[in-house]
mmCIF file with all atom_site columns, C-alpha atoms in Angstrom:
data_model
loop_
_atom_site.group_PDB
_atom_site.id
_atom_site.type_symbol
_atom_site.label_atom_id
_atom_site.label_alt_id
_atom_site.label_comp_id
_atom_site.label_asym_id
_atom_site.label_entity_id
_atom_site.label_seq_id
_atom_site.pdbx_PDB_ins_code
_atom_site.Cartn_x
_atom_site.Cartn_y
_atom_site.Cartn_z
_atom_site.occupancy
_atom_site.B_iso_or_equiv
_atom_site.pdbx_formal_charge
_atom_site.auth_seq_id
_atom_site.auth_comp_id
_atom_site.auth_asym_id
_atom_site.auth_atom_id
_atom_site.pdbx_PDB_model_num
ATOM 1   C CA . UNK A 1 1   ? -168.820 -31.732 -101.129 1.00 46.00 ? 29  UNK A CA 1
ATOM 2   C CA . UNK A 1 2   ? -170.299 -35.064 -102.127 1.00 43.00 ? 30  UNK A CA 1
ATOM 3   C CA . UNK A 1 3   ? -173.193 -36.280 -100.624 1.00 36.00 ? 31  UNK A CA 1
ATOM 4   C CA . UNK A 1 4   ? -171.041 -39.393 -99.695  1.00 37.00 ? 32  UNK A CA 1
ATOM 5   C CA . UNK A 1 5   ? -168.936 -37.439 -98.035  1.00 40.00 ? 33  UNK A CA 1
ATOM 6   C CA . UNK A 1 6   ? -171.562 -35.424 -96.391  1.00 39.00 ? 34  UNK A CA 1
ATOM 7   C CA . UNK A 1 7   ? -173.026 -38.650 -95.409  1.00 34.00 ? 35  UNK A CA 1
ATOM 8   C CA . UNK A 1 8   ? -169.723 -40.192 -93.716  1.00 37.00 ? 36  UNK A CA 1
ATOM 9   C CA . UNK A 1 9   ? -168.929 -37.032 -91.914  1.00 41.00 ? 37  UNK A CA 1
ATOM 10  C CA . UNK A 1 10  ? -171.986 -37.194 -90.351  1.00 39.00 ? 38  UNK A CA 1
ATOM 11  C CA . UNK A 1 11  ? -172.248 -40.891 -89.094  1.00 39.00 ? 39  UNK A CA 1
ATOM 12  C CA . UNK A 1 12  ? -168.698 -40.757 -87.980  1.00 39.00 ? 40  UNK A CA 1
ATOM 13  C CA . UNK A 1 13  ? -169.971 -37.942 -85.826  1.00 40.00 ? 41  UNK A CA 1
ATOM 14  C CA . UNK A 1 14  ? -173.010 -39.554 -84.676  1.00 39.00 ? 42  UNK A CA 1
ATOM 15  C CA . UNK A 1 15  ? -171.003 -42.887 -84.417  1.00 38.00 ? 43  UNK A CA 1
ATOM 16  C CA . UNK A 1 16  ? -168.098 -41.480 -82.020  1.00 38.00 ? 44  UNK A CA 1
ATOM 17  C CA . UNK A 1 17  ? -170.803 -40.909 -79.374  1.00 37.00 ? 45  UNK A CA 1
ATOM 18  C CA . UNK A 1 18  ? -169.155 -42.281 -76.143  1.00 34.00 ? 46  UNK A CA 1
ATOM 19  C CA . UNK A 1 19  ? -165.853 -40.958 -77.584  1.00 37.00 ? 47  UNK A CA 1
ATOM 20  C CA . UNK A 1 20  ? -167.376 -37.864 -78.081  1.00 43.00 ? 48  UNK A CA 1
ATOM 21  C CA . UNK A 1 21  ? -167.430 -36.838 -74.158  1.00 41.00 ? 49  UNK A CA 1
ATOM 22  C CA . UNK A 1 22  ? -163.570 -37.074 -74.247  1.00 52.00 ? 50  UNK A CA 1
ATOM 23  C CA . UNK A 1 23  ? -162.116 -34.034 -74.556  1.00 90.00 ? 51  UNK A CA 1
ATOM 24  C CA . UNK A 1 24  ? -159.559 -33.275 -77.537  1.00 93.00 ? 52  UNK A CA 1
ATOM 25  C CA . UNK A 1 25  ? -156.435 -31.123 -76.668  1.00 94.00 ? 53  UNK A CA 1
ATOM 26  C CA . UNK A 1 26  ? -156.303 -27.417 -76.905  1.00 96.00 ? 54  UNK A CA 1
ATOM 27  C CA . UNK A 1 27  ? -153.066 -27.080 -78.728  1.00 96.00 ? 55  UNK A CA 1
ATOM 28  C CA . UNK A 1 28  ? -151.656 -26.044 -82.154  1.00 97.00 ? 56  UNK A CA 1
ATOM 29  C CA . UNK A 1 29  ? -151.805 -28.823 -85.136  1.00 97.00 ? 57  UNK A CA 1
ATOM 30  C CA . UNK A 1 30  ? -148.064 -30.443 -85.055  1.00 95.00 ? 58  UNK A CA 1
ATOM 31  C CA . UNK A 1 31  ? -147.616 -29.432 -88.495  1.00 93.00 ? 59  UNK A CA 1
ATOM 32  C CA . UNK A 1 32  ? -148.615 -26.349 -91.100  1.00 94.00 ? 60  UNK A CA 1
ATOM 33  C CA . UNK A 1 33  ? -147.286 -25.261 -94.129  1.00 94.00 ? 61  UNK A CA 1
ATOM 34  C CA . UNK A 1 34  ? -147.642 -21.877 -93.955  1.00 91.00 ? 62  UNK A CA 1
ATOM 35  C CA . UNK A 1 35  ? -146.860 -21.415 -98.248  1.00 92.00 ? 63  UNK A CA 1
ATOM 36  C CA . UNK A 1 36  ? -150.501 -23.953 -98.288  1.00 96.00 ? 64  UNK A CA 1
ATOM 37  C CA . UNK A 1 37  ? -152.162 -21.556 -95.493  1.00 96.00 ? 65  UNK A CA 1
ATOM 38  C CA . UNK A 1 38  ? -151.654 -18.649 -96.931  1.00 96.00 ? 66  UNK A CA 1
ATOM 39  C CA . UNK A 1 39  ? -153.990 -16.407 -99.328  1.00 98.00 ? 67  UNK A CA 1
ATOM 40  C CA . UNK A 1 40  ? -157.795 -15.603 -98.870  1.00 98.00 ? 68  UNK A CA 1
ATOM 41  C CA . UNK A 1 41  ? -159.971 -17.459 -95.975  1.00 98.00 ? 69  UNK A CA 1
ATOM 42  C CA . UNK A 1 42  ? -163.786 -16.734 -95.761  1.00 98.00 ? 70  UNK A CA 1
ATOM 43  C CA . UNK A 1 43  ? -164.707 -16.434 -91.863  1.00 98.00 ? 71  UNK A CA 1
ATOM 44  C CA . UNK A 1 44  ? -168.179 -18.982 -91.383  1.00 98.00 ? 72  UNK A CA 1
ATOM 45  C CA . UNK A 1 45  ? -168.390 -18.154 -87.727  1.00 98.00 ? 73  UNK A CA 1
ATOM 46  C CA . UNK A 1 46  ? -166.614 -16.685 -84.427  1.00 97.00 ? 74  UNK A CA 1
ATOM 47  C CA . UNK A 1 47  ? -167.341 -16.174 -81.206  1.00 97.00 ? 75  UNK A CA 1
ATOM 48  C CA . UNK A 1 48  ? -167.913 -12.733 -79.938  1.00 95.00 ? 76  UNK A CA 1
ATOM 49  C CA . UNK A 1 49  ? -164.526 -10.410 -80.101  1.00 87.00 ? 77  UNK A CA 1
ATOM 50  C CA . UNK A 1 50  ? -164.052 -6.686  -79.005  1.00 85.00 ? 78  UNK A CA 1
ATOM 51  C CA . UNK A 1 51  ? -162.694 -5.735  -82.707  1.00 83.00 ? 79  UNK A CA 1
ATOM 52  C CA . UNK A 1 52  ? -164.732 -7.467  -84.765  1.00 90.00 ? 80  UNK A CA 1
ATOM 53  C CA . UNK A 1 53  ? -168.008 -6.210  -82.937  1.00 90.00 ? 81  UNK A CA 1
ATOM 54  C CA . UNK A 1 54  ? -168.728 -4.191  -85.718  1.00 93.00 ? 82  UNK A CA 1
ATOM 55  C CA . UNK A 1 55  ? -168.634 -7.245  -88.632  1.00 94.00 ? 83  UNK A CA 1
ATOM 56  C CA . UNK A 1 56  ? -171.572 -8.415  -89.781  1.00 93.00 ? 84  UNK A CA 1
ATOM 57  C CA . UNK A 1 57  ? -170.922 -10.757 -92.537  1.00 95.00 ? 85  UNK A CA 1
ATOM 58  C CA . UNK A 1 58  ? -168.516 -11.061 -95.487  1.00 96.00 ? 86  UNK A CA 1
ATOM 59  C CA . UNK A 1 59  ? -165.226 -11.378 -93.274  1.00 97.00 ? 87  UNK A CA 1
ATOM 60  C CA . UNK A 1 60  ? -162.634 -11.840 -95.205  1.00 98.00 ? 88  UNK A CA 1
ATOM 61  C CA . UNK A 1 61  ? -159.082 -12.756 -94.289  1.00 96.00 ? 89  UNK A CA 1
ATOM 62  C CA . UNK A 1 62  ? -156.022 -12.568 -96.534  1.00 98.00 ? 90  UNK A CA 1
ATOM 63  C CA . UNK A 1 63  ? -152.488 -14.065 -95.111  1.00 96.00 ? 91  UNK A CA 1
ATOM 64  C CA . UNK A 1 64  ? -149.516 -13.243 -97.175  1.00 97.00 ? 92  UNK A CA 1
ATOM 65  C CA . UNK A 1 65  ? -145.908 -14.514 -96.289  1.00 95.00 ? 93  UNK A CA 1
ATOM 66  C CA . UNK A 1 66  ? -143.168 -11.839 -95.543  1.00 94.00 ? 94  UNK A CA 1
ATOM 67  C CA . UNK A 1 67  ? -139.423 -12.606 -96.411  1.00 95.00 ? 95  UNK A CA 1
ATOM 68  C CA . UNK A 1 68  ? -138.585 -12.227 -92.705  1.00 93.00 ? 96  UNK A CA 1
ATOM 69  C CA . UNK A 1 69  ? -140.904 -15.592 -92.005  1.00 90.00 ? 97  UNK A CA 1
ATOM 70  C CA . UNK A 1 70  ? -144.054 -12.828 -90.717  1.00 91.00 ? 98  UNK A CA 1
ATOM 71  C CA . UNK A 1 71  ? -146.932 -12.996 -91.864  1.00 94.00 ? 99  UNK A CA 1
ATOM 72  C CA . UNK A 1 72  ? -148.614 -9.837  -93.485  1.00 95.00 ? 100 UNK A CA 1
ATOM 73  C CA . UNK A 1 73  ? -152.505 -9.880  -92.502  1.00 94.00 ? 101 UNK A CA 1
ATOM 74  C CA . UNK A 1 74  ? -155.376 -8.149  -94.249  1.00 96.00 ? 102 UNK A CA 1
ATOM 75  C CA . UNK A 1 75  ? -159.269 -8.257  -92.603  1.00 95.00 ? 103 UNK A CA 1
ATOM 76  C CA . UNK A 1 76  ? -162.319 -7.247  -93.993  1.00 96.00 ? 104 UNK A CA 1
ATOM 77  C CA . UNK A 1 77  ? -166.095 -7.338  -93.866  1.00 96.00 ? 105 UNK A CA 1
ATOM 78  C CA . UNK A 1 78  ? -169.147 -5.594  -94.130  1.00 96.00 ? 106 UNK A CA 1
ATOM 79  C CA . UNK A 1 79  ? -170.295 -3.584  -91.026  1.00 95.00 ? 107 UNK A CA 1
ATOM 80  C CA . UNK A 1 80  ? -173.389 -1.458  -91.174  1.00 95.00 ? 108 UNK A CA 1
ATOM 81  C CA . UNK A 1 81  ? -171.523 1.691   -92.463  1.00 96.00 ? 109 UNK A CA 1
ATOM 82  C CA . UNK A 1 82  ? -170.109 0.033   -95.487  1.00 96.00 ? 110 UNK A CA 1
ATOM 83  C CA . UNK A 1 83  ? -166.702 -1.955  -95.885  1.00 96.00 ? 111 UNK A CA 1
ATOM 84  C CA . UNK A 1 84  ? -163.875 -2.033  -92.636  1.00 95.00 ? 112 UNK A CA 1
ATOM 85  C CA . UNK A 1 85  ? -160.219 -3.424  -93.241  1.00 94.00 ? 113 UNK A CA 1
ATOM 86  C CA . UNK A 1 86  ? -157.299 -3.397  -90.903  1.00 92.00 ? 114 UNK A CA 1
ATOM 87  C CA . UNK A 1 87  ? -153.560 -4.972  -91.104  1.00 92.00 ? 115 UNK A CA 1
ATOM 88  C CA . UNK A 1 88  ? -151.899 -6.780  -89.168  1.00 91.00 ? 116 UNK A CA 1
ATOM 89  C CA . UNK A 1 89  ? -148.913 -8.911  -89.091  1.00 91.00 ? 117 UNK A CA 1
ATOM 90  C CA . UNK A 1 90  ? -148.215 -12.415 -87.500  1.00 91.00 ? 118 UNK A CA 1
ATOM 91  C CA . UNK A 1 91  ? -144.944 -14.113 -86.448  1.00 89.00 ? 119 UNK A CA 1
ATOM 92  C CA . UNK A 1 92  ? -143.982 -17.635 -85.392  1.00 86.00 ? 120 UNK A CA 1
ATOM 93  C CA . UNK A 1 93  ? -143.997 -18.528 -81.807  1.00 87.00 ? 121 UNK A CA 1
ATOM 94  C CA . UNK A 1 94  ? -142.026 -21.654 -79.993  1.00 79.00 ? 122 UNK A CA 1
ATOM 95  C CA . UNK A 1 95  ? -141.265 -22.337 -83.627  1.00 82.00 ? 123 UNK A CA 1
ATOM 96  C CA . UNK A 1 96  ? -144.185 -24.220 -84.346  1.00 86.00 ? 124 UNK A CA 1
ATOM 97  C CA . UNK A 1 97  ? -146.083 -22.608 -87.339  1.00 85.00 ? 125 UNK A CA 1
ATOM 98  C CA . UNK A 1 98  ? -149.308 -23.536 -86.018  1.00 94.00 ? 126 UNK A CA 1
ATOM 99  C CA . UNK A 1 99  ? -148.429 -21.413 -83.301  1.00 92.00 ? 127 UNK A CA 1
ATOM 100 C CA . UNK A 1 100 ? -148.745 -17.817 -83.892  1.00 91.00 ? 128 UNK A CA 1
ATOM 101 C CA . UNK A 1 101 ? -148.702 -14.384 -82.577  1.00 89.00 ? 129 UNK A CA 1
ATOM 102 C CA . UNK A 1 102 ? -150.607 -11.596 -84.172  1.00 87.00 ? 130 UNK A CA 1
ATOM 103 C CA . UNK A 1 103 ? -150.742 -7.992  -83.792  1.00 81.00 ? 131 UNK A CA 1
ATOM 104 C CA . UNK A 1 104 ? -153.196 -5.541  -85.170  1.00 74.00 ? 132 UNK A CA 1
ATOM 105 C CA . UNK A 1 105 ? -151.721 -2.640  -82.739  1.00 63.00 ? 133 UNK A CA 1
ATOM 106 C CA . UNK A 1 106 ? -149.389 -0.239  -84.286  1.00 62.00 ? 134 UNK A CA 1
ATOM 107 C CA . UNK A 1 107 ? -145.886 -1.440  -84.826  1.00 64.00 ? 135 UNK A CA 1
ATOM 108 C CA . UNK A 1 108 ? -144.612 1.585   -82.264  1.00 56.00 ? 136 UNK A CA 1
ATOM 109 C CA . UNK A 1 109 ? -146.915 -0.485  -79.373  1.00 61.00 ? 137 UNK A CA 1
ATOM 110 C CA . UNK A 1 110 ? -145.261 -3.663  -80.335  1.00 59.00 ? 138 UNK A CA 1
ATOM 111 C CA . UNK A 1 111 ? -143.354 -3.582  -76.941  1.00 53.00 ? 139 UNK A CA 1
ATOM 112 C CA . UNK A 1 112 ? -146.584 -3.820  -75.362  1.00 59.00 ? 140 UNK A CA 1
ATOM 113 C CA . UNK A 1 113 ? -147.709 -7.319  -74.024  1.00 61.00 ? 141 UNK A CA 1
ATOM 114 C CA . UNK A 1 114 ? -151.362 -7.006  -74.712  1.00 59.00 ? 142 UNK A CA 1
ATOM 115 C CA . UNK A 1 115 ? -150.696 -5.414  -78.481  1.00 61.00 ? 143 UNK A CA 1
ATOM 116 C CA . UNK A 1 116 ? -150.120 -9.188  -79.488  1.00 73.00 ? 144 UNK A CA 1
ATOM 117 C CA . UNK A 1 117 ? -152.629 -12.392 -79.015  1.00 83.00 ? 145 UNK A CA 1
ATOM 118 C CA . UNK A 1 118 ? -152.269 -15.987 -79.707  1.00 89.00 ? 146 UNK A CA 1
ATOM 119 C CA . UNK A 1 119 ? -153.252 -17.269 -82.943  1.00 92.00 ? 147 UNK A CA 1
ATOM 120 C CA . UNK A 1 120 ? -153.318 -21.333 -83.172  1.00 96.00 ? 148 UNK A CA 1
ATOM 121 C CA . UNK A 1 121 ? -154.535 -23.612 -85.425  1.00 97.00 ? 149 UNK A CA 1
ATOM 122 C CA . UNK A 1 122 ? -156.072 -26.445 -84.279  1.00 98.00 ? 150 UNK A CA 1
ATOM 123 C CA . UNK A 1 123 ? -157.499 -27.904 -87.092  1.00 98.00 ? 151 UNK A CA 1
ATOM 124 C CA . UNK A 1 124 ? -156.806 -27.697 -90.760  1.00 98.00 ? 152 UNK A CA 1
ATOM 125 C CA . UNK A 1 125 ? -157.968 -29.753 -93.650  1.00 97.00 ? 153 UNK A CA 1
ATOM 126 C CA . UNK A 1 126 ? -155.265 -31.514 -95.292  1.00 97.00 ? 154 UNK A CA 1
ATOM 127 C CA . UNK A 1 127 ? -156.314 -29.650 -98.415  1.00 97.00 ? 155 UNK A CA 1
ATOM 128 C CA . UNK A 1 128 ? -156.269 -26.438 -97.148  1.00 98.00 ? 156 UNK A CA 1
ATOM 129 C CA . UNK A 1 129 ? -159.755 -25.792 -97.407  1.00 98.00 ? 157 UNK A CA 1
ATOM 130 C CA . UNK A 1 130 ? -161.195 -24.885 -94.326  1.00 98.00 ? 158 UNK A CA 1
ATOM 131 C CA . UNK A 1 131 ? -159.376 -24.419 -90.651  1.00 98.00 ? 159 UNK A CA 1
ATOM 132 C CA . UNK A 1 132 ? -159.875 -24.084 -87.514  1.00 98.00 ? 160 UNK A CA 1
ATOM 133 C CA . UNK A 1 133 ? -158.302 -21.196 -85.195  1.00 97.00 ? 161 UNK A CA 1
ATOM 134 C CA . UNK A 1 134 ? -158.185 -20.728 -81.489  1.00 97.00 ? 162 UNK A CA 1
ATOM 135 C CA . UNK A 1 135 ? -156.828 -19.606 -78.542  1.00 95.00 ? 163 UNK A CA 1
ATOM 136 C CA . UNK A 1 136 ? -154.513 -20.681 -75.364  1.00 94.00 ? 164 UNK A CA 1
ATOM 137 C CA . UNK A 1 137 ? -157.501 -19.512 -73.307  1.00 94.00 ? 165 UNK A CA 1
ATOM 138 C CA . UNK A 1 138 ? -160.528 -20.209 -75.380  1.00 97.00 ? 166 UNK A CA 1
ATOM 139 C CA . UNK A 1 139 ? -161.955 -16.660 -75.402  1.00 94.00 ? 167 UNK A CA 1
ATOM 140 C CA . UNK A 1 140 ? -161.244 -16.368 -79.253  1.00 95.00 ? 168 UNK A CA 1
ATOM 141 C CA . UNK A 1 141 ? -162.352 -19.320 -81.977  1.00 98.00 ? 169 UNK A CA 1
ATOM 142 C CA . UNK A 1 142 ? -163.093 -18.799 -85.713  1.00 98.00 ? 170 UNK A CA 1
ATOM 143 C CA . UNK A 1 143 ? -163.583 -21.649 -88.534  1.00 98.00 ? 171 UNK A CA 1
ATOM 144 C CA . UNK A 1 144 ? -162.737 -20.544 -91.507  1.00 98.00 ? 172 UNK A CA 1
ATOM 145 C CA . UNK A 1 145 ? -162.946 -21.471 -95.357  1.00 98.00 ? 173 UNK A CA 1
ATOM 146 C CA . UNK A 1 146 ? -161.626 -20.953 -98.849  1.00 98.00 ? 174 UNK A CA 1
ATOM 147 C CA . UNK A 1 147 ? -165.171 -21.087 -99.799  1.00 98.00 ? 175 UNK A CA 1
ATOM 148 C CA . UNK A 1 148 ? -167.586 -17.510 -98.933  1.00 98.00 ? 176 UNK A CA 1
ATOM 149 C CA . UNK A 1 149 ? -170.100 -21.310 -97.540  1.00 97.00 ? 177 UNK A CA 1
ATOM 150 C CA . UNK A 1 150 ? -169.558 -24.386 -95.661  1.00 98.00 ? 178 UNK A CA 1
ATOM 151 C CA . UNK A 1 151 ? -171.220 -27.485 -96.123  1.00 98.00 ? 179 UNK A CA 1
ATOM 152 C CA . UNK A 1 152 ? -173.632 -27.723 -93.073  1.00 98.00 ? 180 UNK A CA 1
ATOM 153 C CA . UNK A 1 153 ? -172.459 -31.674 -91.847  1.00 98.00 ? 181 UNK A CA 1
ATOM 154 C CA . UNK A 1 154 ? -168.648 -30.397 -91.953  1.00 98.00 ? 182 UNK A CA 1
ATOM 155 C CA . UNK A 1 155 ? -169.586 -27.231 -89.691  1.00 98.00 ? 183 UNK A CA 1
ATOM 156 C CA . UNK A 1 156 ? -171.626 -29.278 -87.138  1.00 98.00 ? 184 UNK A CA 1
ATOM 157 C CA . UNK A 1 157 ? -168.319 -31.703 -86.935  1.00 98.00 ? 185 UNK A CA 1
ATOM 158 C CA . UNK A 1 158 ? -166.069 -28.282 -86.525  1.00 98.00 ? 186 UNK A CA 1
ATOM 159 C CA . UNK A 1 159 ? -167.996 -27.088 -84.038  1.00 98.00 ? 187 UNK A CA 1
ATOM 160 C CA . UNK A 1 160 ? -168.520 -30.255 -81.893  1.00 98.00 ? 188 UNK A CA 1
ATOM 161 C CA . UNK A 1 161 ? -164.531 -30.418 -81.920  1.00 98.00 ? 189 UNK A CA 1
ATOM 162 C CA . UNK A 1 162 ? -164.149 -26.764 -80.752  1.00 98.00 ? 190 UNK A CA 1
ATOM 163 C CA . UNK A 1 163 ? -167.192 -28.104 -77.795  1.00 98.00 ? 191 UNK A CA 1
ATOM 164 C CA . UNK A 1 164 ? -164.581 -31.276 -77.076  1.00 97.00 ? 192 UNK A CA 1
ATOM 165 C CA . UNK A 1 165 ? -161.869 -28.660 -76.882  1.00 98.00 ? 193 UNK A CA 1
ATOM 166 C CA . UNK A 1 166 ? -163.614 -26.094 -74.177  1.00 97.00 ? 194 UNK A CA 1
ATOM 167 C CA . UNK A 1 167 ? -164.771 -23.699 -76.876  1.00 97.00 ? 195 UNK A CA 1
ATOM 168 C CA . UNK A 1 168 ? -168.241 -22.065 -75.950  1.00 97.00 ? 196 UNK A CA 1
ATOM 169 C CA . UNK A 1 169 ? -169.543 -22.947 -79.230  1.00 98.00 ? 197 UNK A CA 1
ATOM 170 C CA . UNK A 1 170 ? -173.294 -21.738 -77.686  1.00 97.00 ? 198 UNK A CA 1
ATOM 171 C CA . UNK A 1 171 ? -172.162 -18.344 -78.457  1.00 97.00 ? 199 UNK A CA 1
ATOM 172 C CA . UNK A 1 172 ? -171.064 -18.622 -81.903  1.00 98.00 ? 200 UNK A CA 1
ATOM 173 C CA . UNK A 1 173 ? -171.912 -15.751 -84.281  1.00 97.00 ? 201 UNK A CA 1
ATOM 174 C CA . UNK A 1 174 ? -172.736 -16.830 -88.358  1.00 97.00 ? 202 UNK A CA 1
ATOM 175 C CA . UNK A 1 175 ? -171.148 -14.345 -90.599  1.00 96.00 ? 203 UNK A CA 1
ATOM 176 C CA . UNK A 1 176 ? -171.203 -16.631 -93.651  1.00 96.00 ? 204 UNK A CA 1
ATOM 177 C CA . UNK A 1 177 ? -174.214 -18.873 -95.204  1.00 95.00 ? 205 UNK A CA 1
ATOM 178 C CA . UNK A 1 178 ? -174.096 -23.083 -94.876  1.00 97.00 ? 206 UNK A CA 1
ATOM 179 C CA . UNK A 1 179 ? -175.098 -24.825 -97.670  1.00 93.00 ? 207 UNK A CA 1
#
């Protein structure tokens, strides 16, 4: 990212002070294009979830489309015993795209309320480049990138909009490098 850009991110940020106590809604972007969403996203940070508790760093995520309008997941990252993956699949809810539902549980516990979880974006770039993804609840929040790094002004601005939106940002865990 440009310095000028760097530069503008930041004193928009520190400009928007007042505006800054107002909260911003909880709630899936109006719009994704799920074609421009999909294919490899670096995780730069998360808070603390049950089955990633094992990741240290190099979480990778990989969406694919399915003809049936799923999406086909793939995780990975580095744990302290060598590489972890696991599959999933995600599928439309309320049909909004933002708005997803994503299961990691075997397909025969699919009947199971609990063997799915909310998956919304709240805020993408309109390049595709980096994205935001939370929860109705605000127990689960990662920022993600196409990049393994994030420019350090554009993850302070990410994370002070999860803060606006109720996120517990405090408790954050780094799994990728800022530059």
């Amino acid at each position: 990212m440009h310095l000028s850009c760097r530069l503008l991110m930041v004193a928009t940020l520190a400009c928007t002070g007042p505006v800054a106590a107002a909260n911003l809604p909880n709630r899936p972007v109006p719009s994704l294009d799920l074609h421009r969403y999909a294919g490899q996203w670096h995780e730069i940070a998360r808070l603390p979830m049950y089955f990633e508790r094992r990741c240290l760093d190099g979480v990778v995520a990989t969406y694919t489309p399915n003809p049936d309008g799923t999406v086909q997941i793939h995780n990975t990252c580095r744990t302290s015993k060598g590489p972890m993956s696991v599959e999933g699949v995600a599928r439309m809810k309320d049909d909004q795209p933002a708005a997803l539902e994503v299961r990691f549980a075997p397909a025969w516990l699919s009947w199971l309320p609990m063997a799915r979880a909310d998956y919304w974006v709240i805020e993408v770039d309109a390049d595709y480049q980096w994205a935001v993804i939370g929860s109705p609840g605000r127990q689960h929040l990662w920022i993600l990138s196409r990049r393994p790094t994030m420019d350090r002004a554009l993850f302070h601005v990410l994370e002070e909009h999860s803060r606006q939106r109720g996120y517990d940002v405090g408790r954050l865990i780094m799994t990728a490098p800022l530059d």
